[in-house]
MMTF fields as JSON, N, C-alpha, C and O atoms, coordinates in Angstrom:
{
  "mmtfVersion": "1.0.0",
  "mmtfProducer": "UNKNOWN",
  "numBonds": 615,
  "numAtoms": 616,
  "numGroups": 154,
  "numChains": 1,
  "numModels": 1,
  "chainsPerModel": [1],
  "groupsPerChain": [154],
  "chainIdList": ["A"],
  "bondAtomList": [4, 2, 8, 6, 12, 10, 16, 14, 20, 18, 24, 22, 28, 26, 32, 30, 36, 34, 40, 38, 44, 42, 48, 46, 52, 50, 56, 54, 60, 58, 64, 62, 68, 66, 72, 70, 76, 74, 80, 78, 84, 82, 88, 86, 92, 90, 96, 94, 100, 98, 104, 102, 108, 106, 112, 110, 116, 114, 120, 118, 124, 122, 128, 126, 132, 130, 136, 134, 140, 138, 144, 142, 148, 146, 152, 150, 156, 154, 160, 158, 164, 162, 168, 166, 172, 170, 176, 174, 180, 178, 184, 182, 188, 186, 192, 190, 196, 194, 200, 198, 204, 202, 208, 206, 212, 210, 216, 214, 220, 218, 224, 222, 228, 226, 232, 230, 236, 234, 240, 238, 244, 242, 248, 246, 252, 250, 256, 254, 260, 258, 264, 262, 268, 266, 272, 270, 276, 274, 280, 278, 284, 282, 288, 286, 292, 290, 296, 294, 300, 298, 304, 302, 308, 306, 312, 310, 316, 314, 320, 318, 324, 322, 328, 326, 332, 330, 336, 334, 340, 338, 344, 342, 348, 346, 352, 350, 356, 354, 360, 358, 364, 362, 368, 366, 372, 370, 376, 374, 380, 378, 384, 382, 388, 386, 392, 390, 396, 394, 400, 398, 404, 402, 408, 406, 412, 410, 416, 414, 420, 418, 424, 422, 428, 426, 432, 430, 436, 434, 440, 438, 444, 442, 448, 446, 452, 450, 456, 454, 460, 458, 464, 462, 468, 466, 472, 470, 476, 474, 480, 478, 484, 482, 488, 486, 492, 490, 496, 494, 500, 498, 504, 502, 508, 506, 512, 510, 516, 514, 520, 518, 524, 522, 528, 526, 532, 530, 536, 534, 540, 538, 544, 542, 548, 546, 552, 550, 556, 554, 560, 558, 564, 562, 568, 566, 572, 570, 576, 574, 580, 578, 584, 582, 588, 586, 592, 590, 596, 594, 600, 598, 604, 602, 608, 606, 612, 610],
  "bondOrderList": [1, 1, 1, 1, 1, 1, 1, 1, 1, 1, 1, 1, 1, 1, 1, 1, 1, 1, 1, 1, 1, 1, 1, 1, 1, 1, 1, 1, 1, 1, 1, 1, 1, 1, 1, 1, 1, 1, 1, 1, 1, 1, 1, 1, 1, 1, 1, 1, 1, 1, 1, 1, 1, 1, 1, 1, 1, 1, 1, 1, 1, 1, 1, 1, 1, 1, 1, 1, 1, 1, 1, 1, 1, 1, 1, 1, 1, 1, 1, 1, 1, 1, 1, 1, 1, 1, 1, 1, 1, 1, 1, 1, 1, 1, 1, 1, 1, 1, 1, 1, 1, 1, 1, 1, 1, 1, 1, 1, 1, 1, 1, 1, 1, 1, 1, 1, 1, 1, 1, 1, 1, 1, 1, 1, 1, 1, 1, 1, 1, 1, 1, 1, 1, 1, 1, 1, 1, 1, 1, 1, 1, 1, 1, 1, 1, 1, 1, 1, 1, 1, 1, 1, 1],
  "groupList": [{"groupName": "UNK", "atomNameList": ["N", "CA", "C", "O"], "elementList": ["N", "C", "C", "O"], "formalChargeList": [0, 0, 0, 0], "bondAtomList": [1, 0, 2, 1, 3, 2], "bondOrderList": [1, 1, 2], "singleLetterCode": "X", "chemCompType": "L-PEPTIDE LINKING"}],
  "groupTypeList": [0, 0, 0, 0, 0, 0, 0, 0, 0, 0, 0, 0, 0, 0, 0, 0, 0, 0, 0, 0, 0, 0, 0, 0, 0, 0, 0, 0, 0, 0, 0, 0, 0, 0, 0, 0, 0, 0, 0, 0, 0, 0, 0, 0, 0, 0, 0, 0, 0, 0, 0, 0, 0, 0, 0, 0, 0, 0, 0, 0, 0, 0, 0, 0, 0, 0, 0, 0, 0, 0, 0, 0, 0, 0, 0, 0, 0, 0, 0, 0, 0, 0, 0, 0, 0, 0, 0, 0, 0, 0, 0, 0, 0, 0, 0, 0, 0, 0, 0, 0, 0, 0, 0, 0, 0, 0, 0, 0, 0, 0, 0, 0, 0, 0, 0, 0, 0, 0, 0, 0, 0, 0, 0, 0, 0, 0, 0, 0, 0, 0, 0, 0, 0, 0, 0, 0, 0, 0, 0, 0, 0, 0, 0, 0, 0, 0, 0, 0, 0, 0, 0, 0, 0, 0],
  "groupIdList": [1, 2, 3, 4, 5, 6, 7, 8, 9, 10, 11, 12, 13, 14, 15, 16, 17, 18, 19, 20, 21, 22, 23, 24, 25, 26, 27, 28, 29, 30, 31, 32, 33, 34, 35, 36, 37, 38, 39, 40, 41, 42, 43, 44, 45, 46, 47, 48, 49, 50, 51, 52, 53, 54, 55, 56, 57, 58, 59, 60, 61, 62, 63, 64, 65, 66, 67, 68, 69, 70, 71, 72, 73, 74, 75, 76, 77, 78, 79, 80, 81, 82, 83, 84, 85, 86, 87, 88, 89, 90, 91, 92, 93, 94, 95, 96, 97, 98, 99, 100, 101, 102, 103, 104, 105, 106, 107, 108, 109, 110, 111, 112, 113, 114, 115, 116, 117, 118, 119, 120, 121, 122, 123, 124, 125, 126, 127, 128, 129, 130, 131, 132, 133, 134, 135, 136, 137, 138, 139, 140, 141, 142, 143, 144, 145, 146, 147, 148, 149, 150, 151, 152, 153, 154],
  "secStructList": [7, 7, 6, 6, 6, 6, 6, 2, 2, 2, 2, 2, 2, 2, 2, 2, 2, 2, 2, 2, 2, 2, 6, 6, 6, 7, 2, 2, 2, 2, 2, 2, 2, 2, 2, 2, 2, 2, 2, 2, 2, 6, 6, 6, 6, 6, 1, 7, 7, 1, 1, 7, 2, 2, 2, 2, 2, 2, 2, 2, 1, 1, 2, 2, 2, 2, 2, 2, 2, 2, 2, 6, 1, 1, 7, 7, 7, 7, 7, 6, 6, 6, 7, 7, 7, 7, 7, 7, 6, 6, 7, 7, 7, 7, 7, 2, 2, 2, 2, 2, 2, 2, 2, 2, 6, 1, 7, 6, 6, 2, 2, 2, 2, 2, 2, 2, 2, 2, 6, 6, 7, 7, 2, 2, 2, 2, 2, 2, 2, 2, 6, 1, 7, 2, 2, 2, 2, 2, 2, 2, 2, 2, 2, 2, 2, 2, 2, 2, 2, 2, 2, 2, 6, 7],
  "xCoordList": [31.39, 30.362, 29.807, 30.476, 28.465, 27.865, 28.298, 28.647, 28.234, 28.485, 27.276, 27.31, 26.453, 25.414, 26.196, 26.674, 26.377, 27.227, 28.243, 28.441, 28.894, 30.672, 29.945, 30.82, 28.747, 28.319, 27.806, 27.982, 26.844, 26.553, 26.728, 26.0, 27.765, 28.207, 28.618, 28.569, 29.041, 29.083, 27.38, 27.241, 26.906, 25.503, 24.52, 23.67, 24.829, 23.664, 23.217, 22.048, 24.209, 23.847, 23.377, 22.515, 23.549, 22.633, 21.28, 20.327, 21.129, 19.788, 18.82, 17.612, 19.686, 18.736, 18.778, 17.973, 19.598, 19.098, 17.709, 16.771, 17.776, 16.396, 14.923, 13.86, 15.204, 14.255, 13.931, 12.895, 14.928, 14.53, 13.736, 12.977, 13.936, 13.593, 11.905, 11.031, 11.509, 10.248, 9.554, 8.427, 10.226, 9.431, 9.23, 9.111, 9.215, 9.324, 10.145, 9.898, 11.396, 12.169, 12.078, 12.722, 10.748, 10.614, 11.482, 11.331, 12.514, 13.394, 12.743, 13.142, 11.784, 11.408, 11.024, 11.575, 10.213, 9.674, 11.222, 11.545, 11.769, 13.196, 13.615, 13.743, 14.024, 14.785, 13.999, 14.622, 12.729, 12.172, 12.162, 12.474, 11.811, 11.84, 12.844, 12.696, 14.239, 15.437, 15.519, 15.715, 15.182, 15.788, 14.965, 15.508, 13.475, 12.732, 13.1, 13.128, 13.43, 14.277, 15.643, 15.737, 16.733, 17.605, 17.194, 17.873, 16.043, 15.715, 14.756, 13.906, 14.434, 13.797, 15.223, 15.575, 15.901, 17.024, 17.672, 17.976, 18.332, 18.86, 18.574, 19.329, 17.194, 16.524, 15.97, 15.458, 16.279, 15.734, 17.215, 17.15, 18.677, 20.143, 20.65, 21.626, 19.487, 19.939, 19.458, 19.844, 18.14, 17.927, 18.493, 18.218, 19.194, 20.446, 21.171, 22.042, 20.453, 21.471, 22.784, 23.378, 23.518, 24.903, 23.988, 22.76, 25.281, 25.115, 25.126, 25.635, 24.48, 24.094, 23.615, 22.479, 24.091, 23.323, 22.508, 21.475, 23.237, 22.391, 21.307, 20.333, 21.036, 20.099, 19.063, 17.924, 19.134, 18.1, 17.933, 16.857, 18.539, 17.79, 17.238, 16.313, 17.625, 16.569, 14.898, 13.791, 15.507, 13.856, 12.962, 11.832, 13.568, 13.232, 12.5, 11.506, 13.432, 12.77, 11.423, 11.029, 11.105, 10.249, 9.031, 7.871, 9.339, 7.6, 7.717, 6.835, 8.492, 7.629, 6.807, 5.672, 7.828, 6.869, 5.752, 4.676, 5.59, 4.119, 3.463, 2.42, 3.846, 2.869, 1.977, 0.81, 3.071, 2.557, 1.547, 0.57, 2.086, 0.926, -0.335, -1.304, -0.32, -1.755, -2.811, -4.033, -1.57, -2.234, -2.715, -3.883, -2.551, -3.04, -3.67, -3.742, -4.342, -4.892, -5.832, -5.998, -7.335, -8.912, -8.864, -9.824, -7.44, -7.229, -6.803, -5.749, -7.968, -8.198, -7.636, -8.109, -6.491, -6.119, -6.078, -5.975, -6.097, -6.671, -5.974, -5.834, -5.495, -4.15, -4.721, -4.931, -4.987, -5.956, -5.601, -6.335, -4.15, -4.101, -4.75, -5.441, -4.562, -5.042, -7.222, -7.865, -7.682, -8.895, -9.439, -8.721, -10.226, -11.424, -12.433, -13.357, -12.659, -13.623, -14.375, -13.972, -15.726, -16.835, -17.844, -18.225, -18.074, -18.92, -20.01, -20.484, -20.759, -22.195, -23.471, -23.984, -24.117, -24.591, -25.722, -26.392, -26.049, -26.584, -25.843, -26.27, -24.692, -23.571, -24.143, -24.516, -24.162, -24.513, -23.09, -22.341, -23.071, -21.623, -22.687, -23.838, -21.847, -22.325, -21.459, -20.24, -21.971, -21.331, -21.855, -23.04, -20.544, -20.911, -22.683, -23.273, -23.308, -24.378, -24.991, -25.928, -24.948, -26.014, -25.826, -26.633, -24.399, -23.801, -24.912, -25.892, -24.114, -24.811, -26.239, -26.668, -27.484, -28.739, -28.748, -29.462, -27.767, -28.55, -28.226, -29.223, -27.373, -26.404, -28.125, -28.603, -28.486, -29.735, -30.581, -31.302, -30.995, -32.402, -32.233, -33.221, -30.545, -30.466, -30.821, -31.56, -30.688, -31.283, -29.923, -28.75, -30.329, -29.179, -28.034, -26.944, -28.382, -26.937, -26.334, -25.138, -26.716, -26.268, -25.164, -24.148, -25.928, -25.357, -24.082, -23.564, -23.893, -22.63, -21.705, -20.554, -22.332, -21.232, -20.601, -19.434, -21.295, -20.973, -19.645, -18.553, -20.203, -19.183, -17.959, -16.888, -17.94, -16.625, -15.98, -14.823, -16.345, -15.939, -15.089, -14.042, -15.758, -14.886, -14.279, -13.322, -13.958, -12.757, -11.729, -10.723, -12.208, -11.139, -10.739, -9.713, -12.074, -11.598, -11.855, -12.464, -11.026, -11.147, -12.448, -13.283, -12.644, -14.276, -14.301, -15.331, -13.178, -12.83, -13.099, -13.83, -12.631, -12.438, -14.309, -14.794, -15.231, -16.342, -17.393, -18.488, -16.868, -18.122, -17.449, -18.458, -16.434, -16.384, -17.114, -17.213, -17.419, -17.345, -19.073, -19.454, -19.649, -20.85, -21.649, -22.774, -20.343, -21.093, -21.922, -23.104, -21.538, -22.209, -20.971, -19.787, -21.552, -20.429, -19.823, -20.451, -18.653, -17.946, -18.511, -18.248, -19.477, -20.195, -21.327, -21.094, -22.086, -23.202, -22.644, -23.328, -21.175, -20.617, -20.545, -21.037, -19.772, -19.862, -20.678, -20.485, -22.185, -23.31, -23.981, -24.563, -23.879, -24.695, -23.653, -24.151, -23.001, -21.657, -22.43, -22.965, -22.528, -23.274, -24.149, -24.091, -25.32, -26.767, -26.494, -26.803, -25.808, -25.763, -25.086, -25.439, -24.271, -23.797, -24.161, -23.708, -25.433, -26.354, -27.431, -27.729, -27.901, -29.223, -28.364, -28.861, -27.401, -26.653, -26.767, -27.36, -26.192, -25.952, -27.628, -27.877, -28.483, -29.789, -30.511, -31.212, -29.867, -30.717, -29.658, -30.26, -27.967, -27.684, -28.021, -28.004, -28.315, -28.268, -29.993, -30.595, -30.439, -32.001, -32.334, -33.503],
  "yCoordList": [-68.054, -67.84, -69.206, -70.237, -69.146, -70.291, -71.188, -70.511, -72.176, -72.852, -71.789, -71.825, -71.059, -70.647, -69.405, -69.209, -68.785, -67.277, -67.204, -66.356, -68.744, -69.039, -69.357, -69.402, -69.561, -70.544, -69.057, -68.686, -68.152, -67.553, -66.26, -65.654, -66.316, -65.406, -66.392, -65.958, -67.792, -68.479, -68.985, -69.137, -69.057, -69.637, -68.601, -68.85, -67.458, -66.518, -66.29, -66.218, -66.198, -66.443, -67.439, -67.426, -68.304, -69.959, -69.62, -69.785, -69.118, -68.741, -67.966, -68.169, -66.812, -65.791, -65.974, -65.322, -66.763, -67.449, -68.265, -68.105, -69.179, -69.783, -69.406, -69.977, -68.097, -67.257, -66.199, -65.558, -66.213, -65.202, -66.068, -65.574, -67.092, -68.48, -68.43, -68.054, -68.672, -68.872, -68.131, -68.421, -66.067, -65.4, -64.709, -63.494, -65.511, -65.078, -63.721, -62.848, -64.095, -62.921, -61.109, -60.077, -61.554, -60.28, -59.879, -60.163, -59.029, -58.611, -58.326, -58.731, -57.692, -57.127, -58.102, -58.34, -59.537, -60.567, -61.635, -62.447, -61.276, -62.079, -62.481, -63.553, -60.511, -60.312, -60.674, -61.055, -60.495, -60.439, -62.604, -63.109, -63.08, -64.253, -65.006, -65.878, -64.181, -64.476, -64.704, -65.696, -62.741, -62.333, -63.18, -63.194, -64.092, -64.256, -65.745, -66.194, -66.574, -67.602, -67.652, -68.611, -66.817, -66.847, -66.49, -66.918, -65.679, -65.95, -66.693, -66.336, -67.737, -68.75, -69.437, -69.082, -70.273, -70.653, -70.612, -71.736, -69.447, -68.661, -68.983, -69.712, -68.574, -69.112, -70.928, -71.382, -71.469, -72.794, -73.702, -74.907, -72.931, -73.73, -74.589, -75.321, -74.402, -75.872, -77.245, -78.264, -77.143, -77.829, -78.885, -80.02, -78.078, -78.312, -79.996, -80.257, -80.947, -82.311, -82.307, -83.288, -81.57, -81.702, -81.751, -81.815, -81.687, -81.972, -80.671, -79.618, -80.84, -79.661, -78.724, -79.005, -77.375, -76.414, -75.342, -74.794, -75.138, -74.467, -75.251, -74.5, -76.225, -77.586, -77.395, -77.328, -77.255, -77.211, -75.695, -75.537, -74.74, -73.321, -73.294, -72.517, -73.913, -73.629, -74.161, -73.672, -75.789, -76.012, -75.494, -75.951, -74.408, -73.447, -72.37, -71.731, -72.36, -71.199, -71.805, -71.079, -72.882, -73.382, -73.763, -73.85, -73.941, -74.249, -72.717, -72.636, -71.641, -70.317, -69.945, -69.478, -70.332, -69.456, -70.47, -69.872, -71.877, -72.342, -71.622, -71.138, -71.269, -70.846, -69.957, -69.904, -68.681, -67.93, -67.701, -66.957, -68.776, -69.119, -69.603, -68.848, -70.325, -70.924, -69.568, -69.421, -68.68, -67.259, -67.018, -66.915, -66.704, -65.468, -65.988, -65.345, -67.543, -67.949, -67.596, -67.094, -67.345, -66.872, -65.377, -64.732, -64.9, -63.326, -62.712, -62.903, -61.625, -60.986, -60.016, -59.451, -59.384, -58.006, -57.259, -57.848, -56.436, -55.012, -53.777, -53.172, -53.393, -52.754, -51.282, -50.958, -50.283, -49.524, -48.104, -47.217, -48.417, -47.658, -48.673, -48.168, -49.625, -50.13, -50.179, -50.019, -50.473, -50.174, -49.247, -48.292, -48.919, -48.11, -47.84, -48.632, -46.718, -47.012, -46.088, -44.965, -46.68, -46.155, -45.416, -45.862, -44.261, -43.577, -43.958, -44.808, -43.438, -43.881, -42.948, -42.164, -42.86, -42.247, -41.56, -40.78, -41.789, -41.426, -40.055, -38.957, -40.523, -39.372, -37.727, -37.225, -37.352, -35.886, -34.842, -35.02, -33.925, -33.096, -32.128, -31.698, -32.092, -30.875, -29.803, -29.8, -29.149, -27.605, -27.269, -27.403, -26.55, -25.625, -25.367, -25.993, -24.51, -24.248, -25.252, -25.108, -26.742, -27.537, -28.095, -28.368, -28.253, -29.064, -28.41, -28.891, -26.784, -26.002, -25.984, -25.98, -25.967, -26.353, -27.41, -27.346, -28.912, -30.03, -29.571, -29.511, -29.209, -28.911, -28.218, -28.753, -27.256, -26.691, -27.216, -26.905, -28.245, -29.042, -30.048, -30.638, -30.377, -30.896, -30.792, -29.81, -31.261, -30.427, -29.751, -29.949, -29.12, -28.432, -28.958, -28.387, -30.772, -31.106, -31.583, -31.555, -32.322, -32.49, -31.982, -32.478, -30.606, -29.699, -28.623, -27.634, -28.926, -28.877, -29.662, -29.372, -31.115, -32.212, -32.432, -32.822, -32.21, -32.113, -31.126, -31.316, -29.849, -28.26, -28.843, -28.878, -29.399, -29.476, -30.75, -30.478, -31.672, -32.423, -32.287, -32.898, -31.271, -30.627, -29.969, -30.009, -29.08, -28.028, -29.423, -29.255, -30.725, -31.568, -31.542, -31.754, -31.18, -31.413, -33.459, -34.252, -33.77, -34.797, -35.225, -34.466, -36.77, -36.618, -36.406, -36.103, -36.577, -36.179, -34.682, -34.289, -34.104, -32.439, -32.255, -31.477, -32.696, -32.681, -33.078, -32.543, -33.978, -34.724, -33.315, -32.74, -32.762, -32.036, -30.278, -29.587, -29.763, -29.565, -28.617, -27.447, -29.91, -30.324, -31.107, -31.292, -31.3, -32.099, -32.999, -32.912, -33.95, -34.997, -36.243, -36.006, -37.606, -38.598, -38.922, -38.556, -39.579, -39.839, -40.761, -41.042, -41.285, -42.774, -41.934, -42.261, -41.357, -40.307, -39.751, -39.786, -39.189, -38.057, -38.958, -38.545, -40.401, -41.511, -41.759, -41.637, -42.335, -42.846, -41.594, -41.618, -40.776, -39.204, -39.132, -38.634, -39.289, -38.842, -39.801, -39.342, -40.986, -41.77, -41.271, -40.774, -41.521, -41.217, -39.79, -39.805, -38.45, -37.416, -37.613, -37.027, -38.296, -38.455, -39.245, -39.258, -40.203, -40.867, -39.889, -39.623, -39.452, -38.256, -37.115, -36.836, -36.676, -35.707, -36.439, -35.892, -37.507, -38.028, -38.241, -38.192, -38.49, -38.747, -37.46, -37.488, -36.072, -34.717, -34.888, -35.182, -34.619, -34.417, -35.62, -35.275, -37.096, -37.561, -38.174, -38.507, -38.208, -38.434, -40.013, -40.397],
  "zCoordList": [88.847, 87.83, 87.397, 87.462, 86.924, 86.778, 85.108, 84.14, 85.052, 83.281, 82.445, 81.215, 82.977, 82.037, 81.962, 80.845, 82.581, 82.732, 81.439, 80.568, 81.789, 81.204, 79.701, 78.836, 79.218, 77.626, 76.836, 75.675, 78.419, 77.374, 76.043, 75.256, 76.311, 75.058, 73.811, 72.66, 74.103, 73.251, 72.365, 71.151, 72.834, 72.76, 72.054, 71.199, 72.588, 71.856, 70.391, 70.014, 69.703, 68.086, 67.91, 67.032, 68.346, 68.208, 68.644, 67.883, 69.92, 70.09, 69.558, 69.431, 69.186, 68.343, 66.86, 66.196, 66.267, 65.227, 65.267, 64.487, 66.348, 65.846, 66.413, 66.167, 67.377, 67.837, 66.575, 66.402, 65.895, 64.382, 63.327, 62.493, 63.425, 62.355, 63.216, 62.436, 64.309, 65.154, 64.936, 64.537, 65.232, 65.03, 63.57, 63.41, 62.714, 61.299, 60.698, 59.865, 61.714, 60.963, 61.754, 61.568, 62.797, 63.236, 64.669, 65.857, 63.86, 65.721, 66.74, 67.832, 66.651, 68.421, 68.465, 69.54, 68.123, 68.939, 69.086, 69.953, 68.094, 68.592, 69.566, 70.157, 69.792, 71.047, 72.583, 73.574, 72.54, 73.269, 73.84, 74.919, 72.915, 72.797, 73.68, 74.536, 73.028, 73.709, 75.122, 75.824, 75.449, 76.48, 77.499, 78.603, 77.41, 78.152, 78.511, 79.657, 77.134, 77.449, 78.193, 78.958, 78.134, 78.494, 80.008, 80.941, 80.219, 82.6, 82.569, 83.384, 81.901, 81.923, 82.56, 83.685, 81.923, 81.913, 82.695, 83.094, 83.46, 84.361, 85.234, 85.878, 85.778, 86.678, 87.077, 88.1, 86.023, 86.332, 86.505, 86.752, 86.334, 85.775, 86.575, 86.411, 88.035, 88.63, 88.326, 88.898, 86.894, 86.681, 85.388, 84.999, 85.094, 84.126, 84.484, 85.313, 83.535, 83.901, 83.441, 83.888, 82.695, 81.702, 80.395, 80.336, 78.973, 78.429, 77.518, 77.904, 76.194, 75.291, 75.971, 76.351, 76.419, 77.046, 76.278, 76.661, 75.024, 73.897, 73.572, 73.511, 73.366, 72.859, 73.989, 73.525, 75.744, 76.471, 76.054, 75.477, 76.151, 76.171, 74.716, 74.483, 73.929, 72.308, 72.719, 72.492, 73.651, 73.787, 74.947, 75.122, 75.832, 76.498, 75.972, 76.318, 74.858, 74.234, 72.799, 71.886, 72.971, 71.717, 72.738, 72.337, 73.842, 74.539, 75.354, 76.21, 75.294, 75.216, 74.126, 74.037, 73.19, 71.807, 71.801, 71.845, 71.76, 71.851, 72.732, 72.293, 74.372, 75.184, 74.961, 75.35, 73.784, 73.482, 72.572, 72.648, 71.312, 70.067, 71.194, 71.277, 71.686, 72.288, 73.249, 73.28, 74.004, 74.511, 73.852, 74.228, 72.455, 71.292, 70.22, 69.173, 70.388, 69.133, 69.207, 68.095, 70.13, 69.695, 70.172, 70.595, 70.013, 69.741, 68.743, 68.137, 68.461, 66.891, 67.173, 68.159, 66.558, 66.263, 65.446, 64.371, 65.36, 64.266, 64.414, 65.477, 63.167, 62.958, 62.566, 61.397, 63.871, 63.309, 62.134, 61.697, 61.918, 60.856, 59.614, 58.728, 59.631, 58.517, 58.195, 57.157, 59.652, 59.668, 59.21, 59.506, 58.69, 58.316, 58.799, 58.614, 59.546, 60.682, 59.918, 59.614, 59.542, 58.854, 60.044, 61.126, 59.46, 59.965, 60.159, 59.405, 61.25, 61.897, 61.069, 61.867, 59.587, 59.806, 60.46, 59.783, 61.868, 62.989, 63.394, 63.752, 63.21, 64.17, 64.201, 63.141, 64.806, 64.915, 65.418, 66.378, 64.562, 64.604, 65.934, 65.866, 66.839, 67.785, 68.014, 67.844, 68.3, 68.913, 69.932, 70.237, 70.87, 72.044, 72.277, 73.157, 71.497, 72.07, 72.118, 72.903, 71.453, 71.983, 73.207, 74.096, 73.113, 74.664, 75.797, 76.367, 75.835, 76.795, 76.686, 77.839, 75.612, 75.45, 76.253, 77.253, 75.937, 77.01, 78.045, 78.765, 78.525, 79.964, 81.087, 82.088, 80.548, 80.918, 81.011, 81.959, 80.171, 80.452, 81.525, 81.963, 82.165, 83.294, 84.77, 84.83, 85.902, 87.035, 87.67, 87.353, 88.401, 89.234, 89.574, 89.519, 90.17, 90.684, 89.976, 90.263, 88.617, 87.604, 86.551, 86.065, 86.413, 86.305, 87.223, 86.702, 88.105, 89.395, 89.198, 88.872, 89.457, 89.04, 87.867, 87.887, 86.62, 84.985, 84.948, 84.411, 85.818, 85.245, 86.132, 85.525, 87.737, 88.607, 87.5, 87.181, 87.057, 86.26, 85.055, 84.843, 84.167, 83.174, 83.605, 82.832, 84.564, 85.501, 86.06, 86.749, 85.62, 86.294, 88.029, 88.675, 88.337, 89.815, 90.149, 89.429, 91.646, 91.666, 92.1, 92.593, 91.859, 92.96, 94.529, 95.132, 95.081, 96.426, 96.689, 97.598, 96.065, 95.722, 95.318, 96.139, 94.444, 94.172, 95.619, 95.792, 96.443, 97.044, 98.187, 98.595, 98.67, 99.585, 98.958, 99.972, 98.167, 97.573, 97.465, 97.487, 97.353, 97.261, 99.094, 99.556, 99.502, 100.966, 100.497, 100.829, 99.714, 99.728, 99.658, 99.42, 99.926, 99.995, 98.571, 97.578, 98.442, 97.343, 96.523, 95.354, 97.419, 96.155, 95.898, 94.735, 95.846, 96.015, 94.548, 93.525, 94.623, 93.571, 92.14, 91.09, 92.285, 91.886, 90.945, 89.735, 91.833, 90.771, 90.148, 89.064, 90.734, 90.159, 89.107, 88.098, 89.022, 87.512, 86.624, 85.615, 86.886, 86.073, 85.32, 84.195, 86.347, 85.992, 84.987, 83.795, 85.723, 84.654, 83.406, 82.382, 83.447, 82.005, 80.934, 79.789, 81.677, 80.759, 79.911, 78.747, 81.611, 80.776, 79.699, 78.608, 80.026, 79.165, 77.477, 76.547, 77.408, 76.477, 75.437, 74.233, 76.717, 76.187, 75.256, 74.244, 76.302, 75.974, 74.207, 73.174, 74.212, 73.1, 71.552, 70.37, 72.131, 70.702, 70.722, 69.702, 71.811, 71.825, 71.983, 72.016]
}
């Protein structure tokens, strides 16, 4: 077994102490912190000169958590229970009969591809289906679900 094998049960409270201290106390980034340093570590233990072995895996584990602060600094997150997502008032409440109103003012194949779509068939299953090719089934899904959108909000 390796000196890292043989330290680390000695070592771990040392580590996740100051992975708890880094991540302000929060366990799941703790542990996670840890576990990522400790196969950091693992994996690098031939690079191990002697010496303090808790002392290199702490600073193993302090230029992850920088790596990570620097990943996630011009990233905004939003806690969407806490958000408030204000209504559009544009929004239009629809019902069945209008769907089916636009559904009609569509053309025929439109209307094929729209209905196999909501039945959840695949587009493989659609372009055979229809005898037409799969990129064909593709951009026509497009295009119909633009005009659809156009007939219901205008």
């Amino acid at each position: 077994m390796s000196i890292f094998g043989k330290n680390l049960k000695d070592m771990y409270p040392d580590i996740r102490r100051v992975a708890m201290k880094l991540t302000k106390y929060n366990e799941a980034d703790a542990d996670d912190l840890v576990q990522k340093s400790l196969l950091k570590a693992f994996e690098k233990q031939d690079l191990f000169k002697g010496g303090n072995l808790t002392g290199w895996v702490v600073t193993i584990m302090k230029n992850l958590f920088i790596d990570d602060i620097r990943k996630l600094k011009d990233k905004i997150f939003v806690d969407i229970e806490d958000e408030i997502l204000a209504s559009n008032s544009n929004d239009k409440h629809l019902d069945v009969a209008d769907t089916n109103s636009a559904l009609k003012k569509l053309g025929k194949k439109c209307q094929n591809i729209l209905s196999l779509i909501a039945e959840e068939y695949k587009y493989i299953e659609i372009s055979e289906n229809l005898s037409i090719p799969i990129g064909t089934v593709m951009s026509s899904l497009t295009r119909c679900r633009k005009q659809l959108y156009k007939e219901l909000y205008g």
